[in-house]
Short mmCIF file of C-alpha atoms in Angstrom, two decimals:
data_model
loop_
_atom_site.label_atom_id
_atom_site.label_comp_id
_atom_site.label_asym_id
_atom_site.label_seq_id
_atom_site.Cartn_x
_atom_site.Cartn_y
_atom_site.Cartn_z
CA UNK A 203 -218.67 107.68 -69.59
CA UNK A 204 -221.01 110.56 -68.82
CA UNK A 205 -219.08 113.61 -66.90
CA UNK A 206 -220.70 115.73 -64.44
CA UNK A 207 -219.88 119.29 -63.41
CA UNK A 208 -219.42 119.10 -59.68
CA UNK A 209 -219.88 122.64 -58.87
CA UNK A 210 -223.33 122.57 -61.04
CA UNK A 211 -224.27 119.32 -58.98
CA UNK A 212 -223.80 121.33 -55.80
CA UNK A 213 -226.10 123.91 -56.94
CA UNK A 214 -228.82 121.71 -58.09
CA UNK A 215 -228.82 119.42 -55.25
CA UNK A 216 -228.95 122.58 -53.01
CA UNK A 217 -231.87 123.84 -54.97
CA UNK A 218 -233.56 120.13 -54.47
CA UNK A 219 -233.51 120.91 -50.69
CA UNK A 220 -230.52 118.82 -49.89
CA UNK A 221 -228.04 119.98 -47.20
CA UNK A 222 -224.41 120.60 -48.84
CA UNK A 223 -221.23 121.30 -46.79
CA UNK A 224 -220.18 125.04 -46.83
CA UNK A 225 -217.97 125.19 -49.84
CA UNK A 226 -215.76 127.77 -51.16
CA UNK A 227 -213.45 127.89 -54.31
CA UNK A 228 -210.04 129.38 -53.75
CA UNK A 229 -206.56 129.69 -55.55
CA UNK A 230 -204.75 131.93 -53.07
CA UNK A 231 -205.14 132.60 -49.33
CA UNK A 232 -206.96 135.99 -50.28
CA UNK A 233 -209.86 134.21 -51.71
CA UNK A 234 -210.75 132.89 -48.06
CA UNK A 235 -211.08 136.49 -46.55
CA UNK A 236 -214.90 136.10 -46.64
CA UNK A 237 -214.60 133.23 -44.33
CA UNK A 238 -215.78 134.82 -40.79
CA UNK A 239 -214.44 131.80 -38.58
CA UNK A 240 -210.98 130.07 -38.90
CA UNK A 241 -211.75 127.77 -36.18
CA UNK A 242 -213.90 125.28 -38.19
CA UNK A 243 -212.36 122.03 -39.95
CA UNK A 244 -212.13 122.02 -43.26
CA UNK A 245 -211.73 119.43 -46.24
CA UNK A 246 -210.27 119.76 -49.46
CA UNK A 247 -210.99 117.94 -52.75
CA UNK A 248 -210.64 118.33 -56.53
CA UNK A 249 -213.12 120.36 -58.20
CA UNK A 250 -213.69 118.14 -61.30
CA UNK A 251 -213.22 114.51 -62.05
CA UNK A 252 -209.49 113.51 -61.60
CA UNK A 253 -208.05 110.67 -63.58
CA UNK A 254 -205.44 108.24 -62.10
CA UNK A 255 -201.93 108.82 -62.82
CA UNK A 256 -199.42 106.48 -63.44
CA UNK A 257 -195.47 107.64 -62.82
CA UNK A 258 -192.80 105.06 -63.03
CA UNK A 259 -195.49 101.97 -62.77
CA UNK A 260 -196.73 103.75 -59.50
CA UNK A 261 -200.11 104.58 -59.18
CA UNK A 262 -201.33 107.86 -57.74
CA UNK A 263 -204.90 108.67 -56.77
CA UNK A 264 -206.66 111.62 -55.64
CA UNK A 265 -208.40 111.56 -51.92
CA UNK A 266 -210.16 114.06 -50.09
CA UNK A 267 -208.36 115.01 -46.86
CA UNK A 268 -208.33 117.47 -43.74
CA UNK A 269 -206.73 120.75 -43.90
CA UNK A 270 -206.27 123.25 -41.57
CA UNK A 271 -206.88 127.19 -42.35
CA UNK A 272 -203.43 127.84 -41.27
CA UNK A 273 -201.92 125.56 -43.81
CA UNK A 274 -203.44 127.72 -46.70
CA UNK A 275 -202.87 131.17 -45.26
CA UNK A 276 -199.22 130.50 -44.96
CA UNK A 277 -198.86 129.78 -48.72
CA UNK A 278 -197.52 132.67 -50.76
CA UNK A 279 -197.71 131.31 -54.10
CA UNK A 280 -200.79 130.81 -55.95
CA UNK A 281 -202.32 127.26 -56.34
CA UNK A 282 -204.70 125.58 -58.67
CA UNK A 283 -208.08 126.31 -57.84
CA UNK A 284 -209.28 123.97 -55.19
CA UNK A 285 -212.54 123.27 -53.61
CA UNK A 286 -212.80 123.71 -49.67
CA UNK A 287 -215.62 122.38 -47.64
CA UNK A 288 -216.58 122.57 -44.11
CA UNK A 289 -215.98 119.20 -42.28
CA UNK A 290 -219.14 117.94 -41.32
CA UNK A 291 -219.32 116.00 -38.05
CA UNK A 292 -221.10 112.81 -39.27
CA UNK A 293 -222.45 109.87 -37.35
CA UNK A 294 -222.00 107.66 -40.43
CA UNK A 295 -221.35 107.82 -44.36
CA UNK A 296 -223.93 106.30 -46.84
CA UNK A 297 -223.19 105.27 -50.26
CA UNK A 298 -226.31 104.96 -52.62
CA UNK A 299 -226.12 103.10 -56.06
CA UNK A 300 -229.15 103.99 -58.30
CA UNK A 301 -230.05 102.16 -61.32
CA UNK A 302 -233.18 103.08 -63.76
CA UNK A 303 -235.73 104.01 -60.79
CA UNK A 304 -234.24 101.58 -58.26
CA UNK A 305 -232.21 102.69 -55.13
CA UNK A 306 -229.73 100.67 -52.87
CA UNK A 307 -227.85 102.06 -49.95
CA UNK A 308 -225.18 100.72 -47.56
CA UNK A 309 -224.12 102.59 -44.31
CA UNK A 310 -220.10 102.69 -43.71
CA UNK A 311 -218.97 103.05 -40.10
CA UNK A 312 -215.69 104.41 -39.78
CA UNK A 313 -213.45 103.14 -36.95
CA UNK A 314 -210.28 104.94 -37.75
CA UNK A 315 -211.26 108.50 -38.13
CA UNK A 316 -210.07 108.45 -41.48
CA UNK A 317 -211.85 111.31 -43.76
CA UNK A 318 -211.94 109.41 -46.94
CA UNK A 319 -213.21 105.81 -46.52
CA UNK A 320 -211.36 104.85 -49.78
CA UNK A 321 -208.42 105.34 -47.86
CA UNK A 322 -209.06 102.74 -45.27
CA UNK A 323 -208.21 99.55 -43.98
CA UNK A 324 -210.83 96.88 -44.43
CA UNK A 325 -210.55 96.05 -40.89
CA UNK A 326 -211.56 99.66 -39.96
CA UNK A 327 -214.86 99.56 -41.45
CA UNK A 328 -218.23 98.08 -40.87
CA UNK A 329 -221.07 97.88 -43.25
CA UNK A 330 -224.74 97.68 -43.00
CA UNK A 331 -227.80 97.85 -45.48
CA UNK A 332 -229.57 100.97 -45.31
CA UNK A 333 -233.34 101.93 -46.13
CA UNK A 334 -233.24 105.76 -47.08
CA UNK A 335 -236.35 107.77 -46.25
CA UNK A 336 -238.86 108.36 -49.09
CA UNK A 337 -238.21 111.77 -49.48
CA UNK A 338 -234.38 111.23 -50.03
CA UNK A 339 -235.15 108.55 -52.54
CA UNK A 340 -237.56 111.28 -54.56
CA UNK A 341 -234.77 113.71 -54.66
CA UNK A 342 -232.12 111.07 -55.64
CA UNK A 343 -234.67 110.31 -58.59
CA UNK A 344 -235.18 114.01 -59.57
CA UNK A 345 -231.29 114.73 -59.74
CA UNK A 346 -230.47 111.67 -61.58
CA UNK A 347 -233.05 112.65 -64.18
CA UNK A 348 -231.78 116.24 -64.39
CA UNK A 349 -228.40 114.94 -65.06
CA UNK A 350 -229.45 112.64 -67.34
CA UNK A 351 -228.12 109.30 -65.75
CA UNK A 352 -229.52 105.97 -65.85
CA UNK A 353 -227.04 104.65 -62.68
CA UNK A 354 -224.42 106.03 -60.71
CA UNK A 355 -223.29 106.14 -56.95
CA UNK A 356 -223.87 108.99 -54.49
CA UNK A 357 -222.31 109.79 -51.22
CA UNK A 358 -223.93 111.17 -48.21
CA UNK A 359 -222.93 112.08 -44.76
CA UNK A 360 -225.51 111.36 -41.94
CA UNK A 361 -225.61 113.69 -38.92
CA UNK A 362 -228.06 113.61 -36.05
CA UNK A 363 -230.80 115.51 -38.16
CA UNK A 364 -229.64 116.02 -41.71
CA UNK A 365 -228.34 114.20 -44.94
CA UNK A 366 -225.63 116.02 -46.25
CA UNK A 367 -225.00 115.41 -50.12
CA UNK A 368 -221.38 115.15 -50.89
CA UNK A 369 -221.02 114.05 -54.85
CA UNK A 370 -222.19 111.78 -57.26
CA UNK A 371 -220.22 109.56 -59.44
CA UNK A 372 -221.65 108.60 -62.88
CA UNK A 373 -219.38 105.73 -63.56
CA UNK A 374 -221.85 103.58 -61.54
CA UNK A 375 -219.30 101.19 -59.68
CA UNK A 376 -221.64 99.12 -57.42
CA UNK A 377 -219.19 96.33 -56.07
CA UNK A 378 -219.06 98.40 -52.81
CA UNK A 379 -222.44 98.76 -52.52
CA UNK A 380 -223.74 95.28 -53.50
CA UNK A 381 -221.10 92.81 -52.11
CA UNK A 382 -221.00 93.82 -48.27
CA UNK A 383 -224.92 93.84 -48.06
CA UNK A 384 -225.67 90.72 -50.51
CA UNK A 385 -227.84 92.95 -52.87
CA UNK A 386 -226.42 90.73 -55.68
CA UNK A 387 -226.61 94.04 -57.95
CA UNK A 388 -224.99 91.74 -60.74
CA UNK A 389 -228.20 89.74 -61.02
CA UNK A 390 -230.24 93.03 -61.36
CA UNK A 391 -227.81 94.28 -64.01
CA UNK A 392 -228.05 90.96 -66.04
CA UNK A 393 -231.72 90.78 -65.75
CA UNK A 394 -232.00 94.28 -66.91
CA UNK A 395 -229.79 93.61 -70.09
CA UNK A 396 -231.46 90.67 -71.04
CA UNK A 397 -234.83 91.99 -70.82
CA UNK A 398 -233.89 94.87 -73.02
CA UNK A 399 -232.13 92.86 -75.44
CA UNK A 400 -235.30 90.67 -76.02
CA UNK A 401 -237.24 93.80 -76.64
CA UNK A 402 -234.99 94.50 -79.57
#
């Protein structure tokens, strides 16, 4: 699996013209003194890719969650470096799967108010196919070429006026995009593999 550096990706996507949430790395409350206002809402997530952890036959996963500035400021001990981002008030979330030069997108409507859609009940989600504007598609192609990726998934938040880039996953799991929208990406993958096998 090809790994990507989340911080470099955020930097490059900003250079491409994507909006990204205000971001700050901290390992102690003092690192956040540069933040002017504490009345904003924030989320916290891992800086790098996290592997699933098994303890006594129990699986532990890493999720994005809301965090209050007070929770951080009251800590006295140092913590592992953590990525803090301003919480964006979204209309909906978009997951994109790209493969070669093709792009498929799906909108997830959150009916529960949960920050991480992976941590929601199926009954609290609604999916519909989505057609991205051409300027977003062009930036996705530029990003995947810069990172040397042939496939992967990208998460966006859509506000009233903007698309906010969240992160890119180079693993390229497409089931969550394909099945709800009947994209039949399995067939696309099979045809691609068959075509390239015949060339050899």
